PDB file of C-alpha atoms in Angstrom:
ATOM      1  CA  GLN V  13      13.547  -5.639   3.556  1.00 79.00           C
ATOM      2  CA  GLN V  14      10.332  -6.219   1.222  1.00 89.00           C
ATOM      3  CA  PRO V  15       8.594  -9.338   2.398  1.00 93.00           C
ATOM      4  CA  VAL V  16       8.467 -12.187   0.056  1.00 95.00           C
ATOM      5  CA  GLN V  17       5.143 -13.908  -0.822  1.00 96.00           C
ATOM      6  CA  SER V  18       4.324 -17.263  -2.160  1.00 95.00           C
ATOM      7  CA  PRO V  19       3.066 -18.359  -4.434  1.00 96.00           C
ATOM      8  CA  GLN V  20       3.726 -15.846  -7.053  1.00 96.00           C
ATOM      9  CA  ALA V  21       0.500 -16.649  -8.901  1.00 97.00           C
ATOM     10  CA  VAL V  22      -2.381 -19.069  -8.218  1.00 97.00           C
ATOM     11  CA  ILE V  23      -5.197 -20.126 -10.512  1.00 97.00           C
ATOM     12  CA  LEU V  24      -8.249 -21.561  -8.610  1.00 95.00           C
ATOM     13  CA  ARG V  25     -11.722 -22.795  -9.529  1.00 96.00           C
ATOM     14  CA  GLU V  26     -14.806 -21.119  -7.720  1.00 96.00           C
ATOM     15  CA  GLY V  27     -15.281 -22.775  -4.680  1.00 94.00           C
ATOM     16  CA  GLU V  28     -11.718 -23.737  -4.217  1.00 94.00           C
ATOM     17  CA  ASP V  29      -9.325 -22.695  -1.352  1.00 94.00           C
ATOM     18  CA  ALA V  30      -6.091 -21.019  -1.465  1.00 94.00           C
ATOM     19  CA  VAL V  31      -3.031 -20.046   0.973  1.00 96.00           C
ATOM     20  CA  ILE V  32      -0.928 -17.079   0.497  1.00 97.00           C
ATOM     21  CA  ASN V  33       2.389 -16.715   2.462  1.00 97.00           C
ATOM     22  CA  CYS V  34       4.150 -13.990   3.492  1.00 96.00           C
ATOM     23  CA  SER V  35       7.762 -14.009   4.765  1.00 94.00           C
ATOM     24  CA  SER V  36       9.914 -11.314   6.504  1.00 90.00           C
ATOM     25  CA  SER V  37      13.544 -11.171   6.868  1.00 86.00           C
ATOM     26  CA  LYS V  38      12.873  -8.619   9.994  1.00 82.00           C
ATOM     27  CA  ALA V  39      11.154  -8.927  13.014  1.00 78.00           C
ATOM     28  CA  LEU V  40       7.256  -8.557  12.546  1.00 78.00           C
ATOM     29  CA  TYR V  41       5.286  -6.221  14.910  1.00 82.00           C
ATOM     30  CA  SER V  42       2.010  -6.183  12.448  1.00 88.00           C
ATOM     31  CA  VAL V  43       1.246  -7.892   9.269  1.00 92.00           C
ATOM     32  CA  HIS V  44      -1.359  -6.103   7.030  1.00 93.00           C
ATOM     33  CA  TRP V  45      -3.159  -7.816   4.283  1.00 94.00           C
ATOM     34  CA  TYR V  46      -4.403  -5.825   0.922  1.00 95.00           C
ATOM     35  CA  ARG V  47      -5.946  -6.943  -2.030  1.00 96.00           C
ATOM     36  CA  GLN V  48      -5.666  -5.114  -5.613  1.00 96.00           C
ATOM     37  CA  LYS V  49      -7.623  -5.137  -8.616  1.00 95.00           C
ATOM     38  CA  HIS V  50      -5.923  -4.102 -11.824  1.00 89.00           C
ATOM     39  CA  GLY V  51      -5.411  -0.456 -12.015  1.00 86.00           C
ATOM     40  CA  GLU V  52      -7.318   0.174  -8.825  1.00 93.00           C
ATOM     41  CA  ALA V  53      -6.026   1.122  -5.095  1.00 95.00           C
ATOM     42  CA  PRO V  54      -5.214  -1.122  -2.592  1.00 95.00           C
ATOM     43  CA  VAL V  55      -8.056  -2.420  -0.286  1.00 93.00           C
ATOM     44  CA  PHE V  56      -7.548  -3.201   3.240  1.00 90.00           C
ATOM     45  CA  LEU V  57      -8.327  -6.908   4.437  1.00 92.00           C
ATOM     46  CA  MET V  58      -7.107  -7.377   7.602  1.00 90.00           C
ATOM     47  CA  ILE V  59      -4.351  -6.707  10.311  1.00 90.00           C
ATOM     48  CA  LEU V  60      -2.787  -9.062  12.504  1.00 89.00           C
ATOM     49  CA  LEU V  61      -0.951  -7.881  15.408  1.00 85.00           C
ATOM     50  CA  LYS V  62       1.586  -9.214  17.898  1.00 80.00           C
ATOM     51  CA  GLY V  63      -0.105 -11.051  20.485  1.00 75.00           C
ATOM     52  CA  GLY V  64      -2.926 -12.592  18.554  1.00 74.00           C
ATOM     53  CA  GLU V  65      -5.166  -9.671  17.938  1.00 73.00           C
ATOM     54  CA  GLN V  66      -6.672  -9.512  14.376  1.00 75.00           C
ATOM     55  CA  LYS V  67      -8.829  -6.614  12.901  1.00 72.00           C
ATOM     56  CA  GLY V  68     -10.614  -7.116   9.544  1.00 74.00           C
ATOM     57  CA  HIS V  69     -12.745  -8.869   7.032  1.00 69.00           C
ATOM     58  CA  GLU V  70     -15.183 -11.488   8.710  1.00 66.00           C
ATOM     59  CA  LYS V  71     -15.040 -14.044   5.602  1.00 72.00           C
ATOM     60  CA  ILE V  72     -11.087 -13.963   5.569  1.00 82.00           C
ATOM     61  CA  SER V  73      -8.691 -15.557   7.952  1.00 89.00           C
ATOM     62  CA  ALA V  74      -5.076 -15.388   8.555  1.00 91.00           C
ATOM     63  CA  SER V  75      -2.440 -16.446  10.866  1.00 90.00           C
ATOM     64  CA  PHE V  76       0.740 -14.849  12.261  1.00 90.00           C
ATOM     65  CA  ASN V  77       3.927 -16.627  13.408  1.00 88.00           C
ATOM     66  CA  GLU V  78       5.762 -14.076  15.341  1.00 85.00           C
ATOM     67  CA  LYS V  79       8.820 -16.419  15.936  1.00 87.00           C
ATOM     68  CA  LYS V  80       9.173 -17.515  12.225  1.00 87.00           C
ATOM     69  CA  GLN V  81       8.188 -13.909  10.952  1.00 89.00           C
ATOM     70  CA  GLN V  82       5.409 -15.185   8.930  1.00 92.00           C
ATOM     71  CA  SER V  83       1.831 -14.850   7.929  1.00 94.00           C
ATOM     72  CA  SER V  84      -0.443 -16.513   5.849  1.00 94.00           C
ATOM     73  CA  LEU V  85      -3.745 -15.624   4.501  1.00 94.00           C
ATOM     74  CA  TYR V  86      -6.414 -18.258   4.002  1.00 93.00           C
ATOM     75  CA  LEU V  87      -9.232 -17.857   1.249  1.00 92.00           C
ATOM     76  CA  THR V  88     -11.845 -20.515   1.403  1.00 90.00           C
ATOM     77  CA  ALA V  89     -14.571 -21.086  -0.954  1.00 90.00           C
ATOM     78  CA  SER V  90     -13.290 -18.786  -3.613  1.00 91.00           C
ATOM     79  CA  GLN V  91     -15.484 -16.457  -5.412  1.00 92.00           C
ATOM     80  CA  LEU V  92     -15.019 -14.721  -8.754  1.00 95.00           C
ATOM     81  CA  SER V  93     -14.820 -11.627  -6.980  1.00 93.00           C
ATOM     82  CA  TYR V  94     -11.663 -12.839  -4.975  1.00 94.00           C
ATOM     83  CA  SER V  95      -9.617 -12.246  -8.198  1.00 96.00           C
ATOM     84  CA  GLY V  96      -6.664  -9.802  -7.883  1.00 96.00           C
ATOM     85  CA  THR V  97      -3.312  -9.286  -6.325  1.00 96.00           C
ATOM     86  CA  TYR V  98      -2.828  -9.741  -2.607  1.00 97.00           C
ATOM     87  CA  PHE V  99      -0.212  -7.918  -0.835  1.00 96.00           C
ATOM     88  CA  CYS V 100       1.164  -8.372   2.867  1.00 95.00           C
ATOM     89  CA  GLY V 101       2.583  -5.363   4.539  1.00 93.00           C
ATOM     90  CA  THR V 102       4.922  -5.157   7.295  1.00 88.00           C
ATOM     91  CA  THR V 103       5.113  -2.223   9.667  1.00 81.00           C
ATOM     92  CA  GLY V 104       8.280  -0.343  11.353  1.00 71.00           C
ATOM     93  CA  ASN V 105       9.126   3.050  10.875  1.00 68.00           C
ATOM     94  CA  GLN V 106       8.535   2.527   7.222  1.00 82.00           C
ATOM     95  CA  PHE V 107       5.925   0.302   5.626  1.00 88.00           C
ATOM     96  CA  TYR V 108       7.086  -2.365   3.122  1.00 91.00           C
ATOM     97  CA  PHE V 109       4.667  -4.029   0.948  1.00 93.00           C
ATOM     98  CA  GLY V 110       5.185  -7.825  -0.186  1.00 94.00           C
ATOM     99  CA  THR V 111       6.232  -9.103  -3.517  1.00 94.00           C
ATOM    100  CA  GLY V 112       2.333  -9.832  -4.375  1.00 95.00           C
ATOM    101  CA  THR V 113       0.430 -12.610  -5.116  1.00 97.00           C
ATOM    102  CA  SER V 114      -1.507 -12.742  -8.282  1.00 96.00           C
ATOM    103  CA  LEU V 115      -4.814 -14.892  -7.808  1.00 97.00           C
ATOM    104  CA  THR V 116      -7.254 -15.731 -10.479  1.00 97.00           C
ATOM    105  CA  VAL V 117     -10.696 -17.416 -10.126  1.00 96.00           C
ATOM    106  CA  ILE V 118     -12.194 -18.999 -12.777  1.00 96.00           C
ATOM    107  CA  PRO V 119     -15.739 -20.364 -13.340  1.00 94.00           C
TER     108      PRO V 119
ATOM    109  CA  GLU F   2     -18.145  10.290   2.638  1.00 86.00           C
ATOM    110  CA  ALA F   3     -14.697   9.263   4.279  1.00 84.00           C
ATOM    111  CA  GLN F   4     -11.819   9.357   1.406  1.00 94.00           C
ATOM    112  CA  VAL F   5      -8.394  10.126   0.203  1.00 97.00           C
ATOM    113  CA  THR F   6      -8.344  12.265  -2.968  1.00 97.00           C
ATOM    114  CA  GLN F   7      -5.552  12.410  -5.513  1.00 98.00           C
ATOM    115  CA  ASN F   8      -5.095  15.182  -8.332  1.00 97.00           C
ATOM    116  CA  PRO F   9      -4.619  14.483 -11.164  1.00 97.00           C
ATOM    117  CA  ARG F  10      -5.414  11.166 -11.981  1.00 97.00           C
ATOM    118  CA  TYR F  11      -3.602  11.115 -15.169  1.00 97.00           C
ATOM    119  CA  LEU F  12      -0.682  13.382 -16.010  1.00 97.00           C
ATOM    120  CA  ILE F  13       1.845  13.499 -18.997  1.00 97.00           C
ATOM    121  CA  THR F  14       4.726  15.895 -18.639  1.00 96.00           C
ATOM    122  CA  VAL F  15       8.152  16.165 -19.947  1.00 96.00           C
ATOM    123  CA  THR F  16      11.592  15.868 -18.276  1.00 97.00           C
ATOM    124  CA  GLY F  17      12.679  18.361 -16.129  1.00 96.00           C
ATOM    125  CA  LYS F  18       9.036  20.046 -15.685  1.00 96.00           C
ATOM    126  CA  LYS F  19       8.382  20.579 -12.109  1.00 97.00           C
ATOM    127  CA  LEU F  20       4.923  19.182 -11.059  1.00 97.00           C
ATOM    128  CA  THR F  21       2.951  18.643  -7.770  1.00 98.00           C
ATOM    129  CA  VAL F  22       0.490  15.508  -7.164  1.00 98.00           C
ATOM    130  CA  THR F  23      -1.989  16.896  -4.471  1.00 98.00           C
ATOM    131  CA  CYS F  24      -3.356  14.532  -1.821  1.00 98.00           C
ATOM    132  CA  SER F  25      -6.194  15.425   0.753  1.00 98.00           C
ATOM    133  CA  GLN F  26      -8.058  13.288   3.120  1.00 97.00           C
ATOM    134  CA  ASN F  27     -11.163  14.049   5.280  1.00 95.00           C
ATOM    135  CA  MET F  28     -10.802  11.609   8.073  1.00 94.00           C
ATOM    136  CA  ASN F  29      -8.430  13.659  10.438  1.00 94.00           C
ATOM    137  CA  HIS F  30      -5.946  11.264   9.914  1.00 94.00           C
ATOM    138  CA  GLU F  31      -2.513  11.867  11.514  1.00 93.00           C
ATOM    139  CA  TYR F  32      -0.484   9.452   9.116  1.00 93.00           C
ATOM    140  CA  MET F  33      -0.102  10.158   5.683  1.00 95.00           C
ATOM    141  CA  SER F  34       2.128   8.369   2.996  1.00 96.00           C
ATOM    142  CA  TRP F  35       2.953   8.149  -0.906  1.00 98.00           C
ATOM    143  CA  TYR F  36       3.971   4.873  -2.705  1.00 97.00           C
ATOM    144  CA  ARG F  37       4.807   4.274  -6.399  1.00 97.00           C
ATOM    145  CA  GLN F  38       3.988   1.090  -8.214  1.00 96.00           C
ATOM    146  CA  ASP F  39       5.908  -0.296 -10.850  1.00 94.00           C
ATOM    147  CA  PRO F  40       5.401  -3.781 -12.769  1.00 90.00           C
ATOM    148  CA  GLY F  41       7.918  -6.437 -10.988  1.00 86.00           C
ATOM    149  CA  LEU F  42       8.886  -4.111  -8.229  1.00 88.00           C
ATOM    150  CA  GLY F  43       5.616  -3.661  -6.449  1.00 89.00           C
ATOM    151  CA  LEU F  44       4.451  -0.808  -4.276  1.00 94.00           C
ATOM    152  CA  ARG F  45       7.263   1.120  -2.466  1.00 95.00           C
ATOM    153  CA  GLN F  46       6.993   3.910   0.021  1.00 95.00           C
ATOM    154  CA  ILE F  47       8.303   7.265  -1.083  1.00 97.00           C
ATOM    155  CA  TYR F  48       7.637   9.370   2.056  1.00 97.00           C
ATOM    156  CA  TYR F  49       5.752   9.239   4.811  1.00 95.00           C
ATOM    157  CA  SER F  50       4.429  11.697   7.438  1.00 95.00           C
ATOM    158  CA  MET F  51       3.550  11.002  11.129  1.00 92.00           C
ATOM    159  CA  ASN F  52       1.692  14.515  11.789  1.00 91.00           C
ATOM    160  CA  VAL F  53       1.828  18.077  10.624  1.00 93.00           C
ATOM    161  CA  GLU F  54       5.476  19.282  10.066  1.00 92.00           C
ATOM    162  CA  VAL F  55       6.998  15.760  10.411  1.00 93.00           C
ATOM    163  CA  THR F  56       7.957  13.598   7.143  1.00 96.00           C
ATOM    164  CA  ASP F  57      10.394  11.063   7.019  1.00 95.00           C
ATOM    165  CA  LYS F  58      12.041   9.371   3.952  1.00 95.00           C
ATOM    166  CA  GLY F  59      10.566   5.754   2.590  1.00 93.00           C
ATOM    167  CA  ASP F  60      12.026   3.303   0.658  1.00 92.00           C
ATOM    168  CA  VAL F  61      12.754   5.268  -2.703  1.00 95.00           C
ATOM    169  CA  PRO F  62      12.733   8.966  -1.739  1.00 96.00           C
ATOM    170  CA  GLU F  63      15.227  10.330  -4.413  1.00 97.00           C
ATOM    171  CA  GLY F  64      13.758  12.574  -6.741  1.00 97.00           C
ATOM    172  CA  TYR F  65      10.749  13.544  -4.646  1.00 98.00           C
ATOM    173  CA  LYS F  66      10.062  16.314  -2.176  1.00 98.00           C
ATOM    174  CA  VAL F  67       6.799  16.298   0.152  1.00 98.00           C
ATOM    175  CA  SER F  68       5.384  18.895   2.814  1.00 96.00           C
ATOM    176  CA  ARG F  69       2.726  18.475   5.710  1.00 97.00           C
ATOM    177  CA  LYS F  70       1.642  22.096   6.269  1.00 97.00           C
ATOM    178  CA  GLU F  71      -1.833  20.781   7.397  1.00 96.00           C
ATOM    179  CA  LYS F  72      -3.051  17.851   8.351  1.00 96.00           C
ATOM    180  CA  ARG F  73      -5.424  16.837   5.378  1.00 97.00           C
ATOM    181  CA  ASN F  74      -2.945  17.335   2.945  1.00 98.00           C
ATOM    182  CA  PHE F  75       0.334  15.888   1.654  1.00 98.00           C
ATOM    183  CA  PRO F  76       1.332  16.842  -1.725  1.00 98.00           C
ATOM    184  CA  LEU F  77       4.157  15.177  -3.695  1.00 98.00           C
ATOM    185  CA  ILE F  78       6.507  17.262  -5.524  1.00 98.00           C
ATOM    186  CA  LEU F  79       8.676  16.250  -8.399  1.00 97.00           C
ATOM    187  CA  GLU F  80      11.087  19.261  -9.044  1.00 95.00           C
ATOM    188  CA  SER F  81      12.662  17.922 -12.206  1.00 97.00           C
ATOM    189  CA  PRO F  82      10.987  14.700 -13.227  1.00 97.00           C
ATOM    190  CA  SER F  83      12.787  12.222 -15.418  1.00 97.00           C
ATOM    191  CA  PRO F  84      11.521   9.133 -17.455  1.00 97.00           C
ATOM    192  CA  ASN F  85      12.255   6.773 -14.597  1.00 96.00           C
ATOM    193  CA  GLN F  86       9.452   8.399 -12.508  1.00 98.00           C
ATOM    194  CA  THR F  87       6.804   7.134 -15.035  1.00 98.00           C
ATOM    195  CA  SER F  88       4.755   5.037 -12.416  1.00 97.00           C
ATOM    196  CA  LEU F  89       1.474   4.928 -10.602  1.00 97.00           C
ATOM    197  CA  TYR F  90       1.411   6.790  -7.483  1.00 98.00           C
ATOM    198  CA  PHE F  91      -0.723   6.216  -4.549  1.00 98.00           C
ATOM    199  CA  CYS F  92      -1.354   8.452  -1.547  1.00 97.00           C
ATOM    200  CA  ALA F  93      -2.889   6.681   1.698  1.00 96.00           C
ATOM    201  CA  SER F  94      -3.595   7.902   5.126  1.00 94.00           C
ATOM    202  CA  SER F  95      -4.352   6.197   8.453  1.00 91.00           C
ATOM    203  CA  SER F  96      -5.532   7.323  11.830  1.00 88.00           C
ATOM    204  CA  SER F  97      -2.062   7.101  13.739  1.00 79.00           C
ATOM    205  CA  GLY F  98       0.699   5.232  11.971  1.00 73.00           C
ATOM    206  CA  THR F  99       0.535   1.839  10.105  1.00 71.00           C
ATOM    207  CA  TRP F 100       1.302  -0.549  13.216  1.00 71.00           C
ATOM    208  CA  GLY F 101      -2.123  -1.327  14.232  1.00 71.00           C
ATOM    209  CA  GLU F 102      -4.078   0.562  11.940  1.00 82.00           C
ATOM    210  CA  THR F 103      -5.307   0.143   8.359  1.00 86.00           C
ATOM    211  CA  GLN F 104      -4.323   2.374   5.614  1.00 90.00           C
ATOM    212  CA  TYR F 105      -7.048   4.007   3.173  1.00 93.00           C
ATOM    213  CA  PHE F 106      -5.724   4.773  -0.410  1.00 96.00           C
ATOM    214  CA  GLY F 107      -6.356   7.421  -2.804  1.00 97.00           C
ATOM    215  CA  PRO F 108      -7.411   6.313  -6.496  1.00 97.00           C
ATOM    216  CA  GLY F 109      -3.936   6.724  -7.879  1.00 97.00           C
ATOM    217  CA  THR F 110      -2.179   9.067 -10.377  1.00 98.00           C
ATOM    218  CA  ARG F 111      -0.854   7.540 -13.498  1.00 97.00           C
ATOM    219  CA  LEU F 112       2.217   9.836 -14.436  1.00 98.00           C
ATOM    220  CA  LEU F 113       3.951   9.574 -17.604  1.00 98.00           C
ATOM    221  CA  VAL F 114       7.429  11.600 -18.125  1.00 97.00           C
ATOM    222  CA  LEU F 115       8.490  11.873 -21.784  1.00 96.00           C
TER     223      LEU F 115
END
């Protein structure tokens, strides 16, 4: 039931781009994306809803393929502050966080 | 300031000694939830509440109790803690469920059960 994310970890240099994928075995009604710094609470990035509506961070983009039950988060021109662990989350009666992707941006 | 607060932030206890972790939100949110985070297992939902007096089990409810007597509060109760409940706990709230609304998280509570 837990969505699977890929890659598990990625290291980028400042200015490089990254894509984080989230795949679910169950039908998706909406997908959430959060970022968590070590030891801190997850912070909301965006929500993608069935039908194409999106809510969230202006500088972050994402896609949601309802048929394939997948979502991808696109981080462009990465900054040092982008470092952290990224989680997708899927909704139903319960909420399931994905397996997580550790992203490290180096100078 | 809109926020979710948790207390205590850090807690060391012994096996079997009942404890309560409080969670409070000041945003008049209907939905509240508890998660635990463990290395290699990510964040897992323990219990959630859609509104006052309505609570449901999440993915890992065993060993935990919750109550929702007031809209703003959602305490997590460990009646007989065991070492496998050592974890980082987060409370979260959203205006009306998680389908289309973001969750706001508290700062977390680090629990060590000896």
